[in-house]
């Protein structure tokens, strides 16, 4: 039983570390702009996770396209590596946290009527 509890504890610590890494990735200008727009467009709390996933994917797309706009070469991320998917999951967790905070603030400022519209 202790081994199972240790494994669960380590799993939770790993998820928290991923969330912290994703939060650091979102806590940049690009991430904050994406999170604010996502929170403004989000209609209800039930849309948090799909919105966070869309925000993470948009973040990845922008980071791929931005070097091309600056005159650089187009390079896709290594979609077959576990590191890419782990980084995307970390971004998803970070966006989930930041969008939730912004949506909560939106619901306080604009009231329940706007924050829970369907």
mmCIF file of N, CA and C in Angstrom:
data_model
loop_
_atom_site.group_PDB
_atom_site.id
_atom_site.type_symbol
_atom_site.label_atom_id
_atom_site.label_comp_id
_atom_site.label_asym_id
_atom_site.label_seq_id
_atom_site.Cartn_x
_atom_site.Cartn_y
_atom_site.Cartn_z
ATOM 1 N N UNK A 1 0.820 -1.192 0.000
ATOM 2 C CA UNK A 1 0.000 0.000 0.000
ATOM 3 C C UNK A 1 0.865 1.257 0.000
ATOM 4 N N UNK A 2 1.979 1.214 0.771
ATOM 5 C CA UNK A 2 2.865 2.381 0.803
ATOM 6 C C UNK A 2 3.467 2.653 -0.568
ATOM 7 N N UNK A 3 3.794 1.596 -1.299
ATOM 8 C CA UNK A 3 4.351 1.760 -2.639
ATOM 9 C C UNK A 3 3.368 2.443 -3.577
ATOM 10 N N UNK A 4 2.092 2.084 -3.452
ATOM 11 C CA UNK A 4 1.066 2.703 -4.282
ATOM 12 C C UNK A 4 0.921 4.180 -3.939
ATOM 13 N N UNK A 5 0.918 4.483 -2.640
ATOM 14 C CA UNK A 5 0.811 5.888 -2.224
ATOM 15 C C UNK A 5 2.023 6.696 -2.675
ATOM 16 N N UNK A 6 3.203 6.086 -2.632
ATOM 17 C CA UNK A 6 4.403 6.762 -3.123
ATOM 18 C C UNK A 6 4.307 7.038 -4.622
ATOM 19 N N UNK A 7 3.802 6.065 -5.373
ATOM 20 C CA UNK A 7 3.642 6.247 -6.819
ATOM 21 C C UNK A 7 2.625 7.339 -7.130
ATOM 22 N N UNK A 8 1.534 7.358 -6.390
ATOM 23 C CA UNK A 8 0.521 8.400 -6.596
ATOM 24 C C UNK A 8 1.105 9.763 -6.254
ATOM 25 N N UNK A 9 1.853 9.840 -5.163
ATOM 26 C CA UNK A 9 2.497 11.096 -4.771
ATOM 27 C C UNK A 9 3.473 11.576 -5.836
ATOM 28 N N UNK A 10 4.248 10.660 -6.385
ATOM 29 C CA UNK A 10 5.198 11.044 -7.426
ATOM 30 C C UNK A 10 4.483 11.467 -8.710
ATOM 31 N N UNK A 11 3.378 10.792 -9.028
ATOM 32 C CA UNK A 11 2.589 11.179 -10.198
ATOM 33 C C UNK A 11 2.041 12.596 -10.016
ATOM 34 N N UNK A 12 1.492 12.872 -8.857
ATOM 35 C CA UNK A 12 0.952 14.206 -8.587
ATOM 36 C C UNK A 12 2.053 15.268 -8.608
ATOM 37 N N UNK A 13 3.218 14.948 -8.067
ATOM 38 C CA UNK A 13 4.333 15.900 -8.101
ATOM 39 C C UNK A 13 4.765 16.158 -9.546
ATOM 40 N N UNK A 14 4.753 15.126 -10.372
ATOM 41 C CA UNK A 14 5.091 15.290 -11.782
ATOM 42 C C UNK A 14 4.085 16.171 -12.507
ATOM 43 N N UNK A 15 2.800 15.978 -12.200
ATOM 44 C CA UNK A 15 1.764 16.804 -12.831
ATOM 45 C C UNK A 15 1.898 18.252 -12.377
ATOM 46 N N UNK A 16 2.170 18.471 -11.094
ATOM 47 C CA UNK A 16 2.362 19.836 -10.604
ATOM 48 C C UNK A 16 3.583 20.489 -11.242
ATOM 49 N N UNK A 17 4.642 19.712 -11.442
ATOM 50 C CA UNK A 17 5.836 20.251 -12.103
ATOM 51 C C UNK A 17 5.518 20.608 -13.553
ATOM 52 N N UNK A 18 4.734 19.779 -14.235
ATOM 53 C CA UNK A 18 4.324 20.095 -15.602
ATOM 54 C C UNK A 18 3.473 21.363 -15.627
ATOM 55 N N UNK A 19 2.539 21.462 -14.685
ATOM 56 C CA UNK A 19 1.686 22.651 -14.624
ATOM 57 C C UNK A 19 2.526 23.897 -14.379
ATOM 58 N N UNK A 20 3.522 23.783 -13.519
ATOM 59 C CA UNK A 20 4.398 24.926 -13.247
ATOM 60 C C UNK A 20 5.184 25.318 -14.498
ATOM 61 N N UNK A 21 5.686 24.326 -15.209
ATOM 62 C CA UNK A 21 6.403 24.605 -16.458
ATOM 63 C C UNK A 21 5.493 25.219 -17.507
ATOM 64 N N UNK A 22 4.278 24.710 -17.612
ATOM 65 C CA UNK A 22 3.317 25.274 -18.547
ATOM 66 C C UNK A 22 2.913 26.676 -18.157
ATOM 67 N N UNK A 23 2.765 26.906 -16.857
ATOM 68 C CA UNK A 23 2.429 28.248 -16.377
ATOM 69 C C UNK A 23 3.545 29.227 -16.716
ATOM 70 N N UNK A 24 4.789 28.786 -16.596
ATOM 71 C CA UNK A 24 5.919 29.643 -16.978
ATOM 72 C C UNK A 24 5.885 29.962 -18.471
ATOM 73 N N UNK A 25 5.479 28.990 -19.286
ATOM 74 C CA UNK A 25 5.374 29.220 -20.720
ATOM 75 C C UNK A 25 4.251 30.175 -21.072
ATOM 76 N N UNK A 26 3.164 30.121 -20.317
ATOM 77 C CA UNK A 26 2.025 30.994 -20.572
ATOM 78 C C UNK A 26 2.280 32.383 -20.004
ATOM 79 N N UNK A 27 3.079 32.463 -18.975
ATOM 80 C CA UNK A 27 3.313 33.729 -18.288
ATOM 81 C C UNK A 27 4.333 34.591 -19.032
ATOM 82 N N UNK A 28 4.213 34.636 -20.340
ATOM 83 C CA UNK A 28 4.988 35.503 -21.216
ATOM 84 C C UNK A 28 3.968 36.359 -21.959
ATOM 85 N N UNK A 29 4.423 37.352 -22.691
ATOM 86 C CA UNK A 29 3.494 38.261 -23.374
ATOM 87 C C UNK A 29 2.571 37.490 -24.315
ATOM 88 N N UNK A 30 3.131 36.623 -25.151
ATOM 89 C CA UNK A 30 2.324 35.862 -26.095
ATOM 90 C C UNK A 30 1.270 35.040 -25.363
ATOM 91 N N UNK A 31 1.678 34.320 -24.347
ATOM 92 C CA UNK A 31 0.753 33.473 -23.606
ATOM 93 C C UNK A 31 -0.342 34.252 -22.911
ATOM 94 N N UNK A 32 0.011 35.393 -22.348
ATOM 95 C CA UNK A 32 -0.996 36.197 -21.660
ATOM 96 C C UNK A 32 -2.010 36.781 -22.638
ATOM 97 N N UNK A 33 -1.542 37.195 -23.813
ATOM 98 C CA UNK A 33 -2.472 37.711 -24.829
ATOM 99 C C UNK A 33 -3.433 36.605 -25.268
ATOM 100 N N UNK A 34 -2.903 35.418 -25.535
ATOM 101 C CA UNK A 34 -3.747 34.295 -25.935
ATOM 102 C C UNK A 34 -4.745 33.963 -24.821
ATOM 103 N N UNK A 35 -4.287 33.949 -23.573
ATOM 104 C CA UNK A 35 -5.162 33.598 -22.449
ATOM 105 C C UNK A 35 -6.267 34.628 -22.249
ATOM 106 N N UNK A 36 -5.951 35.904 -22.394
ATOM 107 C CA UNK A 36 -6.977 36.949 -22.238
ATOM 108 C C UNK A 36 -8.041 36.807 -23.326
ATOM 109 N N UNK A 37 -7.608 36.625 -24.565
ATOM 110 C CA UNK A 37 -8.564 36.468 -25.674
ATOM 111 C C UNK A 37 -9.415 35.221 -25.446
ATOM 112 N N UNK A 38 -8.798 34.141 -25.013
ATOM 113 C CA UNK A 38 -9.535 32.900 -24.765
ATOM 114 C C UNK A 38 -10.562 33.092 -23.654
ATOM 115 N N UNK A 39 -10.179 33.773 -22.584
ATOM 116 C CA UNK A 39 -11.112 33.997 -21.467
ATOM 117 C C UNK A 39 -12.274 34.886 -21.889
ATOM 118 N N UNK A 40 -11.994 35.879 -22.719
ATOM 119 C CA UNK A 40 -13.058 36.764 -23.203
ATOM 120 C C UNK A 40 -14.041 35.978 -24.079
ATOM 121 N N UNK A 41 -13.518 35.088 -24.926
ATOM 122 C CA UNK A 41 -14.375 34.330 -25.834
ATOM 123 C C UNK A 41 -15.077 33.153 -25.156
ATOM 124 N N UNK A 42 -14.548 32.686 -24.023
ATOM 125 C CA UNK A 42 -15.119 31.532 -23.342
ATOM 126 C C UNK A 42 -16.482 31.898 -22.747
ATOM 127 N N UNK A 43 -17.474 31.063 -23.001
ATOM 128 C CA UNK A 43 -18.836 31.377 -22.585
ATOM 129 C C UNK A 43 -19.217 30.800 -21.224
ATOM 130 N N UNK A 44 -18.589 29.688 -20.817
ATOM 131 C CA UNK A 44 -18.961 29.074 -19.545
ATOM 132 C C UNK A 44 -17.784 28.263 -19.007
ATOM 133 N N UNK A 45 -17.882 27.912 -17.726
ATOM 134 C CA UNK A 45 -16.831 27.111 -17.100
ATOM 135 C C UNK A 45 -16.684 25.750 -17.767
ATOM 136 N N UNK A 46 -17.747 25.239 -18.321
ATOM 137 C CA UNK A 46 -17.702 23.949 -18.994
ATOM 138 C C UNK A 46 -16.816 23.945 -20.236
ATOM 139 N N UNK A 47 -16.483 25.096 -20.737
ATOM 140 C CA UNK A 47 -15.640 25.221 -21.926
ATOM 141 C C UNK A 47 -14.168 25.444 -21.577
ATOM 142 N N UNK A 48 -13.812 25.368 -20.299
ATOM 143 C CA UNK A 48 -12.438 25.673 -19.885
ATOM 144 C C UNK A 48 -11.413 24.775 -20.566
ATOM 145 N N UNK A 49 -11.592 23.461 -20.494
ATOM 146 C CA UNK A 49 -10.567 22.562 -21.021
ATOM 147 C C UNK A 49 -10.472 22.588 -22.546
ATOM 148 N N UNK A 50 -11.600 22.611 -23.276
ATOM 149 C CA UNK A 50 -11.451 22.772 -24.731
ATOM 150 C C UNK A 50 -10.810 24.108 -25.113
ATOM 151 N N UNK A 51 -11.133 25.156 -24.369
ATOM 152 C CA UNK A 51 -10.539 26.469 -24.639
ATOM 153 C C UNK A 51 -9.043 26.452 -24.348
ATOM 154 N N UNK A 52 -8.645 25.816 -23.255
ATOM 155 C CA UNK A 52 -7.222 25.727 -22.907
ATOM 156 C C UNK A 52 -6.461 24.902 -23.944
ATOM 157 N N UNK A 53 -7.080 23.840 -24.445
ATOM 158 C CA UNK A 53 -6.433 23.042 -25.483
ATOM 159 C C UNK A 53 -6.258 23.855 -26.764
ATOM 160 N N UNK A 54 -7.301 24.582 -27.143
ATOM 161 C CA UNK A 54 -7.199 25.431 -28.333
ATOM 162 C C UNK A 54 -6.126 26.498 -28.148
ATOM 163 N N UNK A 55 -6.043 27.088 -26.965
ATOM 164 C CA UNK A 55 -5.029 28.109 -26.684
ATOM 165 C C UNK A 55 -3.626 27.516 -26.787
ATOM 166 N N UNK A 56 -3.431 26.313 -26.262
ATOM 167 C CA UNK A 56 -2.116 25.663 -26.334
ATOM 168 C C UNK A 56 -1.735 25.378 -27.790
ATOM 169 N N UNK A 57 -2.704 24.921 -28.583
ATOM 170 C CA UNK A 57 -2.419 24.652 -29.996
ATOM 171 C C UNK A 57 -2.109 25.942 -30.750
ATOM 172 N N UNK A 58 -2.841 27.004 -30.468
ATOM 173 C CA UNK A 58 -2.562 28.300 -31.097
ATOM 174 C C UNK A 58 -1.176 28.789 -30.702
ATOM 175 N N UNK A 59 -0.793 28.584 -29.449
ATOM 176 C CA UNK A 59 0.540 28.967 -28.973
ATOM 177 C C UNK A 59 1.617 28.251 -29.797
ATOM 178 N N UNK A 60 1.440 26.954 -30.002
ATOM 179 C CA UNK A 60 2.416 26.175 -30.772
ATOM 180 C C UNK A 60 2.451 26.666 -32.217
ATOM 181 N N UNK A 61 1.284 26.907 -32.809
ATOM 182 C CA UNK A 61 1.227 27.381 -34.194
ATOM 183 C C UNK A 61 1.948 28.718 -34.339
ATOM 184 N N UNK A 62 1.718 29.624 -33.401
ATOM 185 C CA UNK A 62 2.371 30.935 -33.472
ATOM 186 C C UNK A 62 3.884 30.794 -33.330
ATOM 187 N N UNK A 63 4.338 29.926 -32.440
ATOM 188 C CA UNK A 63 5.786 29.762 -32.273
ATOM 189 C C UNK A 63 6.428 29.113 -33.497
ATOM 190 N N UNK A 64 5.648 28.360 -34.282
ATOM 191 C CA UNK A 64 6.174 27.775 -35.516
ATOM 192 C C UNK A 64 6.178 28.809 -36.636
ATOM 193 N N UNK A 65 5.134 29.624 -36.717
ATOM 194 C CA UNK A 65 4.979 30.571 -37.829
ATOM 195 C C UNK A 65 5.803 31.842 -37.623
ATOM 196 N N UNK A 66 6.006 32.252 -36.398
ATOM 197 C CA UNK A 66 6.709 33.518 -36.141
ATOM 198 C C UNK A 66 8.097 33.593 -36.772
ATOM 199 N N UNK A 67 8.936 32.554 -36.691
ATOM 200 C CA UNK A 67 10.245 32.654 -37.365
ATOM 201 C C UNK A 67 10.131 32.830 -38.869
ATOM 202 N N UNK A 68 9.097 32.258 -39.476
ATOM 203 C CA UNK A 68 8.895 32.404 -40.921
ATOM 204 C C UNK A 68 8.580 33.859 -41.248
ATOM 205 N N UNK A 69 7.764 34.493 -40.424
ATOM 206 C CA UNK A 69 7.418 35.900 -40.648
ATOM 207 C C UNK A 69 8.622 36.812 -40.475
ATOM 208 N N UNK A 70 9.598 36.352 -39.696
ATOM 209 C CA UNK A 70 10.829 37.123 -39.503
ATOM 210 C C UNK A 70 11.875 36.803 -40.569
ATOM 211 N N UNK A 71 11.498 36.017 -41.575
ATOM 212 C CA UNK A 71 12.426 35.694 -42.662
ATOM 213 C C UNK A 71 13.163 34.394 -42.491
ATOM 214 N N UNK A 72 12.862 33.644 -41.463
ATOM 215 C CA UNK A 72 13.546 32.382 -41.219
ATOM 216 C C UNK A 72 12.904 31.237 -41.974
ATOM 217 N N UNK A 73 13.467 30.075 -41.805
ATOM 218 C CA UNK A 73 12.959 28.879 -42.473
ATOM 219 C C UNK A 73 11.793 28.292 -41.687
ATOM 220 N N UNK A 74 10.903 27.631 -42.415
ATOM 221 C CA UNK A 74 9.766 26.962 -41.785
ATOM 222 C C UNK A 74 10.230 25.618 -41.251
ATOM 223 N N UNK A 75 9.981 25.372 -39.971
ATOM 224 C CA UNK A 75 10.377 24.105 -39.367
ATOM 225 C C UNK A 75 9.271 23.631 -38.432
ATOM 226 N N UNK A 76 8.763 22.458 -38.728
ATOM 227 C CA UNK A 76 7.748 21.877 -37.859
ATOM 228 C C UNK A 76 8.400 21.350 -36.588
ATOM 229 N N UNK A 77 7.666 21.391 -35.482
ATOM 230 C CA UNK A 77 8.207 20.762 -34.273
ATOM 231 C C UNK A 77 8.240 19.240 -34.459
ATOM 232 N N UNK A 78 9.024 18.576 -33.665
ATOM 233 C CA UNK A 78 9.152 17.119 -33.763
ATOM 234 C C UNK A 78 7.912 16.472 -33.147
ATOM 235 N N UNK A 79 6.885 16.281 -33.985
ATOM 236 C CA UNK A 79 5.600 15.771 -33.512
ATOM 237 C C UNK A 79 5.667 14.337 -33.016
ATOM 238 N N UNK A 80 6.701 13.619 -33.367
ATOM 239 C CA UNK A 80 6.816 12.225 -32.965
ATOM 240 C C UNK A 80 7.594 12.035 -31.675
ATOM 241 N N UNK A 81 8.080 13.111 -31.099
ATOM 242 C CA UNK A 81 8.847 12.983 -29.859
ATOM 243 C C UNK A 81 7.934 13.147 -28.646
ATOM 244 N N UNK A 82 8.267 12.437 -27.617
ATOM 245 C CA UNK A 82 7.511 12.563 -26.374
ATOM 246 C C UNK A 82 7.675 13.937 -25.754
ATOM 247 N N UNK A 83 8.818 14.562 -25.988
ATOM 248 C CA UNK A 83 9.069 15.896 -25.438
ATOM 249 C C UNK A 83 8.099 16.935 -25.963
ATOM 250 N N UNK A 84 7.743 16.831 -27.251
ATOM 251 C CA UNK A 84 6.780 17.769 -27.824
ATOM 252 C C UNK A 84 5.432 17.633 -27.134
ATOM 253 N N UNK A 85 4.961 16.393 -26.981
ATOM 254 C CA UNK A 85 3.646 16.160 -26.388
ATOM 255 C C UNK A 85 3.640 16.518 -24.904
ATOM 256 N N UNK A 86 4.747 16.301 -24.231
ATOM 257 C CA UNK A 86 4.853 16.689 -22.828
ATOM 258 C C UNK A 86 4.816 18.209 -22.696
ATOM 259 N N UNK A 87 5.517 18.902 -23.589
ATOM 260 C CA UNK A 87 5.495 20.370 -23.569
ATOM 261 C C UNK A 87 4.101 20.895 -23.910
ATOM 262 N N UNK A 88 3.411 20.251 -24.848
ATOM 263 C CA UNK A 88 2.046 20.666 -25.186
ATOM 264 C C UNK A 88 1.106 20.446 -24.006
ATOM 265 N N UNK A 89 1.265 19.328 -23.319
ATOM 266 C CA UNK A 89 0.444 19.058 -22.129
ATOM 267 C C UNK A 89 0.733 20.076 -21.031
ATOM 268 N N UNK A 90 2.002 20.437 -20.867
ATOM 269 C CA UNK A 90 2.366 21.453 -19.875
ATOM 270 C C UNK A 90 1.724 22.794 -20.235
ATOM 271 N N UNK A 91 1.763 23.164 -21.518
ATOM 272 C CA UNK A 91 1.101 24.398 -21.951
ATOM 273 C C UNK A 91 -0.406 24.328 -21.685
ATOM 274 N N UNK A 92 -1.010 23.179 -21.959
ATOM 275 C CA UNK A 92 -2.436 22.990 -21.697
ATOM 276 C C UNK A 92 -2.752 23.219 -20.220
ATOM 277 N N UNK A 93 -1.946 22.634 -19.340
ATOM 278 C CA UNK A 93 -2.173 22.832 -17.909
ATOM 279 C C UNK A 93 -1.998 24.300 -17.523
ATOM 280 N N UNK A 94 -0.950 24.941 -18.066
ATOM 281 C CA UNK A 94 -0.717 26.355 -17.770
ATOM 282 C C UNK A 94 -1.852 27.226 -18.261
ATOM 283 N N UNK A 95 -2.311 26.982 -19.490
ATOM 284 C CA UNK A 95 -3.438 27.760 -20.006
ATOM 285 C C UNK A 95 -4.711 27.496 -19.214
ATOM 286 N N UNK A 96 -4.908 26.278 -18.756
ATOM 287 C CA UNK A 96 -6.086 25.979 -17.940
ATOM 288 C C UNK A 96 -6.110 26.854 -16.689
ATOM 289 N N UNK A 97 -4.965 27.003 -16.057
ATOM 290 C CA UNK A 97 -4.878 27.809 -14.841
ATOM 291 C C UNK A 97 -5.099 29.284 -15.149
ATOM 292 N N UNK A 98 -4.386 29.798 -16.128
ATOM 293 C CA UNK A 98 -4.441 31.241 -16.415
ATOM 294 C C UNK A 98 -5.805 31.641 -16.978
ATOM 295 N N UNK A 99 -6.361 30.837 -17.872
ATOM 296 C CA UNK A 99 -7.680 31.159 -18.422
ATOM 297 C C UNK A 99 -8.736 31.095 -17.324
ATOM 298 N N UNK A 100 -8.618 30.138 -16.415
ATOM 299 C CA UNK A 100 -9.569 30.049 -15.304
ATOM 300 C C UNK A 100 -9.522 31.316 -14.441
ATOM 301 N N UNK A 101 -8.323 31.800 -14.171
ATOM 302 C CA UNK A 101 -8.189 33.031 -13.369
ATOM 303 C C UNK A 101 -8.802 34.211 -14.114
ATOM 304 N N UNK A 102 -8.481 34.353 -15.406
ATOM 305 C CA UNK A 102 -9.029 35.471 -16.187
ATOM 306 C C UNK A 102 -10.550 35.359 -16.326
ATOM 307 N N UNK A 103 -11.064 34.140 -16.509
ATOM 308 C CA UNK A 103 -12.507 33.970 -16.641
ATOM 309 C C UNK A 103 -13.202 34.292 -15.319
ATOM 310 N N UNK A 104 -12.587 33.906 -14.215
ATOM 311 C CA UNK A 104 -13.138 34.239 -12.895
ATOM 312 C C UNK A 104 -13.202 35.756 -12.732
ATOM 313 N N UNK A 105 -12.122 36.444 -13.106
ATOM 314 C CA UNK A 105 -12.128 37.904 -13.026
ATOM 315 C C UNK A 105 -13.184 38.496 -13.948
ATOM 316 N N UNK A 106 -13.316 37.928 -15.134
ATOM 317 C CA UNK A 106 -14.343 38.386 -16.072
ATOM 318 C C UNK A 106 -15.729 38.228 -15.462
ATOM 319 N N UNK A 107 -15.969 37.100 -14.791
ATOM 320 C CA UNK A 107 -17.285 36.870 -14.196
ATOM 321 C C UNK A 107 -17.532 37.822 -13.025
ATOM 322 N N UNK A 108 -16.480 38.225 -12.323
ATOM 323 C CA UNK A 108 -16.646 39.204 -11.241
ATOM 324 C C UNK A 108 -16.964 40.590 -11.787
ATOM 325 N N UNK A 109 -16.272 40.968 -12.852
ATOM 326 C CA UNK A 109 -16.440 42.313 -13.406
ATOM 327 C C UNK A 109 -17.761 42.447 -14.153
ATOM 328 N N UNK A 110 -18.082 41.470 -14.988
ATOM 329 C CA UNK A 110 -19.262 41.581 -15.833
ATOM 330 C C UNK A 110 -20.472 40.856 -15.269
ATOM 331 N N UNK A 111 -20.301 40.180 -14.157
ATOM 332 C CA UNK A 111 -21.425 39.497 -13.533
ATOM 333 C C UNK A 111 -21.680 38.139 -14.126
ATOM 334 N N UNK A 112 -22.523 37.406 -13.469
ATOM 335 C CA UNK A 112 -22.837 36.039 -13.873
ATOM 336 C C UNK A 112 -23.514 35.985 -15.236
ATOM 337 N N UNK A 113 -24.269 36.981 -15.560
ATOM 338 C CA UNK A 113 -25.041 36.967 -16.812
ATOM 339 C C UNK A 113 -24.129 36.786 -18.015
ATOM 340 N N UNK A 114 -22.999 37.514 -18.045
ATOM 341 C CA UNK A 114 -22.086 37.424 -19.191
ATOM 342 C C UNK A 114 -21.145 36.235 -19.088
ATOM 343 N N UNK A 115 -20.774 35.859 -17.888
ATOM 344 C CA UNK A 115 -19.784 34.803 -17.724
ATOM 345 C C UNK A 115 -20.390 33.418 -17.908
ATOM 346 N N UNK A 116 -21.712 33.291 -17.815
ATOM 347 C CA UNK A 116 -22.328 31.974 -17.923
ATOM 348 C C UNK A 116 -23.331 31.874 -19.058
ATOM 349 N N UNK A 117 -23.221 32.760 -20.016
ATOM 350 C CA UNK A 117 -24.125 32.725 -21.157
ATOM 351 C C UNK A 117 -23.881 31.457 -21.971
ATOM 352 N N UNK A 118 -24.919 30.896 -22.539
ATOM 353 C CA UNK A 118 -24.759 29.689 -23.347
ATOM 354 C C UNK A 118 -24.924 29.996 -24.779
#
